Amino acid sequence: MTTTDDFRAIDLFADLGDDALSRAVAGLETVTVAPGGEFSIADSGAVCCVIGGGRLAQGVIVDDERERTIGMLEQGDLIVRPLDGWQVAGPHVRCFAIEDSLIHLVDRERMEAWLRDPALAANLVRVLSAQIAERELAVAIALEPRVERRLLLKLRQLAERWGRVTPDGIRLDLRLTHQELANMVGAVRESVTLALGRLAEAGEIEVRNRTLTIKSHPPSPPAEPSALD
């Protein structure tokens, strides 16, 4: 059972008073998804969902029937229902749980009530803006022509959010498989395996027991002044 303290830990409900928080979440329907299980917001009847805990991957099935992961979601992130036209003509969007996950379903009536609350409306804009910025970066990474470069940039993006700073660099404990990484960068698993090896040889990353460390590089020394300076 989700308590008020659990909701208060979600960034969306930051700065709400006790009464406002109670009104916002009273009777909120919640579903749980076990690892490997799929969640479809289109089938849920919700217009928006709030991740209450756990971690999910969000992907699309494209025309060649290959899946591409477009983002990862954890506590506090939002899933927004696709437009009806997109659901009919666009690629199939799906979410599947990487670990036990808790999802709160928000229907249209509740969403309209949230938007009438200035604090909640501001929090919604802030959370969605951050997710949009993350997706824009993911699109920019996808345009990189070389798999090796796309992979390194994607690892750095993941490390910004889920990494842990260590003396050797930023440690990424997501324990993603080569296939999951391949889905994120639009490549085949074999290409990602080769790219990881090249990045490790170049000293960009270190791989131990499916844990990745993105290595820290000291700043380059300033160039020696030329005779013309």
mmCIF file of C-alpha atoms in Angstrom:
data_model
loop_
_atom_site.group_PDB
_atom_site.id
_atom_site.type_symbol
_atom_site.label_atom_id
_atom_site.label_comp_id
_atom_site.label_asym_id
_atom_site.label_seq_id
_atom_site.Cartn_x
_atom_site.Cartn_y
_atom_site.Cartn_z
ATOM 1 C CA MET A 1 0.000 0.000 0.000
ATOM 2 C CA THR A 2 1.319 3.437 -0.979
ATOM 3 C CA THR A 3 1.465 5.900 1.918
ATOM 4 C CA THR A 4 1.453 9.690 1.935
ATOM 5 C CA ASP A 5 5.177 9.625 2.701
ATOM 6 C CA ASP A 6 5.722 7.489 -0.419
ATOM 7 C CA PHE A 7 3.964 10.091 -2.546
ATOM 8 C CA ARG A 8 5.899 12.903 -0.891
ATOM 9 C CA ALA A 9 9.123 11.265 -2.095
ATOM 10 C CA ILE A 10 7.940 11.794 -5.696
ATOM 11 C CA ASP A 11 9.187 15.061 -7.166
ATOM 12 C CA LEU A 12 5.820 15.818 -8.771
ATOM 13 C CA PHE A 13 4.279 16.336 -5.331
ATOM 14 C CA ALA A 14 7.111 18.436 -3.907
ATOM 15 C CA ASP A 15 6.095 21.471 -1.862
ATOM 16 C CA LEU A 16 2.451 20.402 -1.507
ATOM 17 C CA GLY A 17 0.891 20.828 1.910
ATOM 18 C CA ASP A 18 -0.600 17.811 3.659
ATOM 19 C CA ASP A 19 -4.177 18.661 2.685
ATOM 20 C CA ALA A 20 -3.287 19.394 -0.945
ATOM 21 C CA LEU A 21 -1.293 16.162 -1.227
ATOM 22 C CA SER A 22 -4.119 14.119 0.293
ATOM 23 C CA ARG A 23 -6.602 15.591 -2.183
ATOM 24 C CA ALA A 24 -4.264 15.017 -5.118
ATOM 25 C CA VAL A 25 -3.692 11.302 -4.489
ATOM 26 C CA ALA A 26 -6.920 10.202 -2.736
ATOM 27 C CA GLY A 27 -8.268 7.096 -4.462
ATOM 28 C CA LEU A 28 -5.459 7.081 -7.059
ATOM 29 C CA GLU A 29 -5.518 3.721 -8.842
ATOM 30 C CA THR A 30 -2.211 1.853 -8.748
ATOM 31 C CA VAL A 31 -0.903 -1.147 -10.671
ATOM 32 C CA THR A 32 2.228 -3.209 -10.118
ATOM 33 C CA VAL A 33 4.344 -4.691 -12.903
ATOM 34 C CA ALA A 34 6.789 -7.530 -12.276
ATOM 35 C CA PRO A 35 10.197 -7.621 -14.042
ATOM 36 C CA GLY A 36 9.704 -8.430 -17.719
ATOM 37 C CA GLY A 37 6.015 -7.511 -17.534
ATOM 38 C CA GLU A 38 4.559 -5.023 -20.001
ATOM 39 C CA PHE A 39 2.439 -1.980 -19.246
ATOM 40 C CA SER A 40 0.270 -0.227 -21.839
ATOM 41 C CA ILE A 41 -1.103 3.188 -20.967
ATOM 42 C CA ALA A 42 -3.415 2.965 -23.989
ATOM 43 C CA ASP A 43 -5.067 -0.120 -22.497
ATOM 44 C CA SER A 44 -5.216 1.341 -18.970
ATOM 45 C CA GLY A 45 -7.697 4.136 -19.704
ATOM 46 C CA ALA A 46 -5.386 6.695 -18.044
ATOM 47 C CA VAL A 47 -4.276 9.931 -19.719
ATOM 48 C CA CYS A 48 -1.085 10.019 -17.673
ATOM 49 C CA CYS A 49 0.793 7.736 -15.305
ATOM 50 C CA VAL A 50 3.214 8.508 -12.506
ATOM 51 C CA ILE A 51 5.977 6.023 -11.760
ATOM 52 C CA GLY A 52 5.784 5.406 -8.025
ATOM 53 C CA GLY A 53 8.767 3.092 -7.799
ATOM 54 C CA GLY A 54 10.954 0.644 -9.677
ATOM 55 C CA ARG A 55 12.358 1.085 -13.175
ATOM 56 C CA LEU A 56 10.899 0.595 -16.646
ATOM 57 C CA ALA A 57 12.159 0.859 -20.213
ATOM 58 C CA GLN A 58 10.063 2.620 -22.824
ATOM 59 C CA GLY A 59 10.444 1.493 -26.402
ATOM 60 C CA VAL A 60 8.872 1.532 -29.845
ATOM 61 C CA ILE A 61 8.364 -1.242 -32.376
ATOM 62 C CA VAL A 62 9.321 0.167 -35.779
ATOM 63 C CA ASP A 63 8.449 -0.996 -39.302
ATOM 64 C CA ASP A 64 11.206 -3.588 -39.452
ATOM 65 C CA GLU A 65 9.733 -5.110 -36.257
ATOM 66 C CA ARG A 66 12.851 -4.262 -34.287
ATOM 67 C CA GLU A 67 12.443 -2.640 -30.918
ATOM 68 C CA ARG A 68 14.247 0.560 -30.054
ATOM 69 C CA THR A 69 14.409 1.809 -26.485
ATOM 70 C CA ILE A 70 13.661 5.532 -26.339
ATOM 71 C CA GLY A 71 13.975 6.093 -22.602
ATOM 72 C CA MET A 72 14.171 4.670 -19.128
ATOM 73 C CA LEU A 73 11.721 5.592 -16.401
ATOM 74 C CA GLU A 74 11.965 5.522 -12.629
ATOM 75 C CA GLN A 75 10.224 7.011 -9.594
ATOM 76 C CA GLY A 76 8.737 10.416 -10.370
ATOM 77 C CA ASP A 77 8.760 10.065 -14.161
ATOM 78 C CA LEU A 78 5.566 10.423 -16.189
ATOM 79 C CA ILE A 79 4.076 8.386 -19.012
ATOM 80 C CA VAL A 80 1.673 10.367 -21.201
ATOM 81 C CA ARG A 81 -0.982 8.664 -23.311
ATOM 82 C CA PRO A 82 -0.172 8.960 -27.052
ATOM 83 C CA LEU A 83 -2.564 10.850 -29.297
ATOM 84 C CA ASP A 84 -5.252 8.689 -30.884
ATOM 85 C CA GLY A 85 -3.834 9.292 -34.363
ATOM 86 C CA TRP A 86 -0.398 8.165 -33.244
ATOM 87 C CA GLN A 87 -1.807 4.979 -31.737
ATOM 88 C CA VAL A 88 -3.413 4.094 -35.066
ATOM 89 C CA ALA A 89 -0.662 5.084 -37.513
ATOM 90 C CA GLY A 90 2.499 5.457 -35.443
ATOM 91 C CA PRO A 91 4.924 2.834 -34.142
ATOM 92 C CA HIS A 92 3.675 0.754 -31.231
ATOM 93 C CA VAL A 93 4.904 2.232 -27.941
ATOM 94 C CA ARG A 94 5.366 -0.106 -24.998
ATOM 95 C CA CYS A 95 6.800 -0.067 -21.492
ATOM 96 C CA PHE A 96 8.225 -3.091 -19.751
ATOM 97 C CA ALA A 97 9.510 -3.382 -16.205
ATOM 98 C CA ILE A 98 13.209 -3.913 -15.555
ATOM 99 C CA GLU A 99 12.472 -4.409 -11.856
ATOM 100 C CA ASP A 100 9.331 -4.523 -9.714
ATOM 101 C CA SER A 101 7.533 -1.293 -10.577
ATOM 102 C CA LEU A 102 4.621 0.701 -9.214
ATOM 103 C CA ILE A 103 2.509 2.813 -11.573
ATOM 104 C CA HIS A 104 -0.178 5.311 -10.531
ATOM 105 C CA LEU A 105 -2.944 5.854 -13.101
ATOM 106 C CA VAL A 106 -4.279 9.379 -13.620
ATOM 107 C CA ASP A 107 -7.615 9.738 -15.395
ATOM 108 C CA ARG A 108 -8.733 12.868 -17.244
ATOM 109 C CA GLU A 109 -10.844 14.236 -14.383
ATOM 110 C CA ARG A 110 -7.956 13.984 -11.911
ATOM 111 C CA MET A 111 -5.506 15.494 -14.390
ATOM 112 C CA GLU A 112 -7.808 18.492 -14.873
ATOM 113 C CA ALA A 113 -7.971 18.914 -11.077
ATOM 114 C CA TRP A 114 -4.175 18.789 -10.884
ATOM 115 C CA LEU A 115 -3.884 21.464 -13.562
ATOM 116 C CA ARG A 116 -6.121 23.761 -11.518
ATOM 117 C CA ASP A 117 -3.645 23.564 -8.630
ATOM 118 C CA PRO A 118 -0.840 26.081 -9.366
ATOM 119 C CA ALA A 119 1.847 24.143 -7.487
ATOM 120 C CA LEU A 120 0.969 20.810 -9.089
ATOM 121 C CA ALA A 121 0.652 22.372 -12.548
ATOM 122 C CA ALA A 122 4.108 23.958 -12.196
ATOM 123 C CA ASN A 123 5.570 20.630 -11.067
ATOM 124 C CA LEU A 124 3.993 18.862 -14.032
ATOM 125 C CA VAL A 125 5.563 21.341 -16.449
ATOM 126 C CA ARG A 126 8.954 20.998 -14.760
ATOM 127 C CA VAL A 127 8.939 17.185 -14.799
ATOM 128 C CA LEU A 128 7.728 16.958 -18.391
ATOM 129 C CA SER A 129 10.260 19.587 -19.540
ATOM 130 C CA ALA A 130 13.094 17.540 -18.062
ATOM 131 C CA GLN A 131 11.844 14.410 -19.820
ATOM 132 C CA ILE A 132 11.526 16.279 -23.134
ATOM 133 C CA ALA A 133 15.109 17.546 -22.814
ATOM 134 C CA GLU A 134 16.285 13.989 -22.172
ATOM 135 C CA ARG A 135 14.437 12.712 -25.239
ATOM 136 C CA GLU A 136 15.883 15.497 -27.391
ATOM 137 C CA LEU A 137 19.370 14.441 -26.345
ATOM 138 C CA ALA A 138 18.486 10.833 -27.176
ATOM 139 C CA VAL A 139 17.421 11.935 -30.677
ATOM 140 C CA ALA A 140 20.688 13.827 -31.157
ATOM 141 C CA ILE A 141 22.644 10.745 -30.090
ATOM 142 C CA ALA A 142 20.662 8.573 -32.525
ATOM 143 C CA LEU A 143 21.829 10.788 -35.409
ATOM 144 C CA GLU A 144 25.493 9.958 -34.773
ATOM 145 C CA PRO A 145 26.621 7.785 -37.719
ATOM 146 C CA ARG A 146 29.106 5.545 -35.878
ATOM 147 C CA VAL A 147 27.832 2.874 -33.480
ATOM 148 C CA GLU A 148 30.834 3.318 -31.214
ATOM 149 C CA ARG A 149 30.208 7.041 -30.840
ATOM 150 C CA ARG A 150 26.446 6.555 -30.313
ATOM 151 C CA LEU A 151 27.133 3.979 -27.635
ATOM 152 C CA LEU A 152 29.584 6.156 -25.721
ATOM 153 C CA LEU A 153 27.230 9.146 -25.808
ATOM 154 C CA LYS A 154 24.308 6.978 -24.667
ATOM 155 C CA LEU A 155 26.370 5.587 -21.763
ATOM 156 C CA ARG A 156 27.284 9.127 -20.739
ATOM 157 C CA GLN A 157 23.618 10.160 -20.905
ATOM 158 C CA LEU A 158 22.615 7.226 -18.702
ATOM 159 C CA ALA A 159 25.450 7.996 -16.292
ATOM 160 C CA GLU A 160 24.242 11.585 -15.874
ATOM 161 C CA ARG A 161 21.095 10.281 -14.219
ATOM 162 C CA TRP A 162 21.831 6.820 -12.901
ATOM 163 C CA GLY A 163 25.596 6.875 -12.460
ATOM 164 C CA ARG A 164 27.556 6.964 -9.219
ATOM 165 C CA VAL A 165 30.759 8.971 -9.017
ATOM 166 C CA THR A 166 33.795 6.900 -8.018
ATOM 167 C CA PRO A 167 37.535 7.655 -8.016
ATOM 168 C CA ASP A 168 37.804 5.828 -11.369
ATOM 169 C CA GLY A 169 34.915 7.519 -13.109
ATOM 170 C CA ILE A 170 31.128 7.266 -13.152
ATOM 171 C CA ARG A 171 29.875 3.798 -12.323
ATOM 172 C CA LEU A 172 26.699 2.662 -14.071
ATOM 173 C CA ASP A 173 24.974 -0.094 -12.105
ATOM 174 C CA LEU A 174 22.021 -0.614 -14.446
ATOM 175 C CA ARG A 175 23.430 -4.015 -15.494
ATOM 176 C CA LEU A 176 22.110 -3.686 -19.020
ATOM 177 C CA THR A 177 22.604 -6.540 -21.456
ATOM 178 C CA HIS A 178 24.314 -5.999 -24.802
ATOM 179 C CA GLN A 179 20.909 -6.460 -26.469
ATOM 180 C CA GLU A 180 19.324 -3.780 -24.286
ATOM 181 C CA LEU A 181 22.159 -1.395 -25.160
ATOM 182 C CA ALA A 182 21.723 -2.287 -28.823
ATOM 183 C CA ASN A 183 18.020 -1.391 -28.584
ATOM 184 C CA MET A 184 18.990 1.993 -27.160
ATOM 185 C CA VAL A 185 21.421 2.921 -29.938
ATOM 186 C CA GLY A 186 19.654 1.312 -32.905
ATOM 187 C CA ALA A 187 22.273 -1.331 -33.594
ATOM 188 C CA VAL A 188 22.569 -5.104 -33.587
ATOM 189 C CA ARG A 189 23.926 -6.843 -30.493
ATOM 190 C CA GLU A 190 27.112 -7.994 -32.233
ATOM 191 C CA SER A 191 28.006 -4.419 -33.201
ATOM 192 C CA VAL A 192 27.512 -3.226 -29.620
ATOM 193 C CA THR A 193 29.720 -6.032 -28.279
ATOM 194 C CA LEU A 194 32.491 -4.996 -30.659
ATOM 195 C CA ALA A 195 32.000 -1.307 -29.851
ATOM 196 C CA LEU A 196 32.232 -1.968 -26.106
ATOM 197 C CA GLY A 197 35.498 -3.778 -26.677
ATOM 198 C CA ARG A 198 36.929 -0.900 -28.686
ATOM 199 C CA LEU A 199 35.821 1.643 -26.084
ATOM 200 C CA ALA A 200 37.447 -0.416 -23.347
ATOM 201 C CA GLU A 201 40.685 -0.676 -25.339
ATOM 202 C CA ALA A 202 40.631 3.085 -25.841
ATOM 203 C CA GLY A 203 40.281 3.638 -22.075
ATOM 204 C CA GLU A 204 36.841 5.265 -22.387
ATOM 205 C CA ILE A 205 35.068 2.613 -20.286
ATOM 206 C CA GLU A 206 35.770 -0.323 -18.017
ATOM 207 C CA VAL A 207 33.494 -3.358 -17.895
ATOM 208 C CA ARG A 208 33.386 -5.691 -14.899
ATOM 209 C CA ASN A 209 30.588 -8.208 -14.263
ATOM 210 C CA ARG A 210 28.067 -6.242 -16.381
ATOM 211 C CA THR A 211 28.907 -3.076 -14.433
ATOM 212 C CA LEU A 212 30.181 -0.235 -16.599
ATOM 213 C CA THR A 213 32.431 2.602 -15.500
ATOM 214 C CA ILE A 214 32.712 5.610 -17.775
ATOM 215 C CA LYS A 215 36.269 6.694 -17.208
ATOM 216 C CA SER A 216 37.217 10.194 -16.149
ATOM 217 C CA HIS A 217 39.834 11.879 -18.279
ATOM 218 C CA PRO A 218 42.059 14.649 -16.904
ATOM 219 C CA PRO A 219 41.833 17.919 -18.809
ATOM 220 C CA SER A 220 44.359 18.303 -21.592
ATOM 221 C CA PRO A 221 47.328 20.531 -20.722
ATOM 222 C CA PRO A 222 47.263 23.986 -22.305
ATOM 223 C CA ALA A 223 49.036 24.225 -25.627
ATOM 224 C CA GLU A 224 52.534 25.644 -25.599
ATOM 225 C CA PRO A 225 52.589 29.216 -26.887
ATOM 226 C CA SER A 226 53.923 29.476 -30.408
ATOM 227 C CA ALA A 227 56.619 31.841 -31.504
ATOM 228 C CA LEU A 228 53.911 33.986 -33.108
ATOM 229 C CA ASP A 229 52.055 34.557 -29.790
#
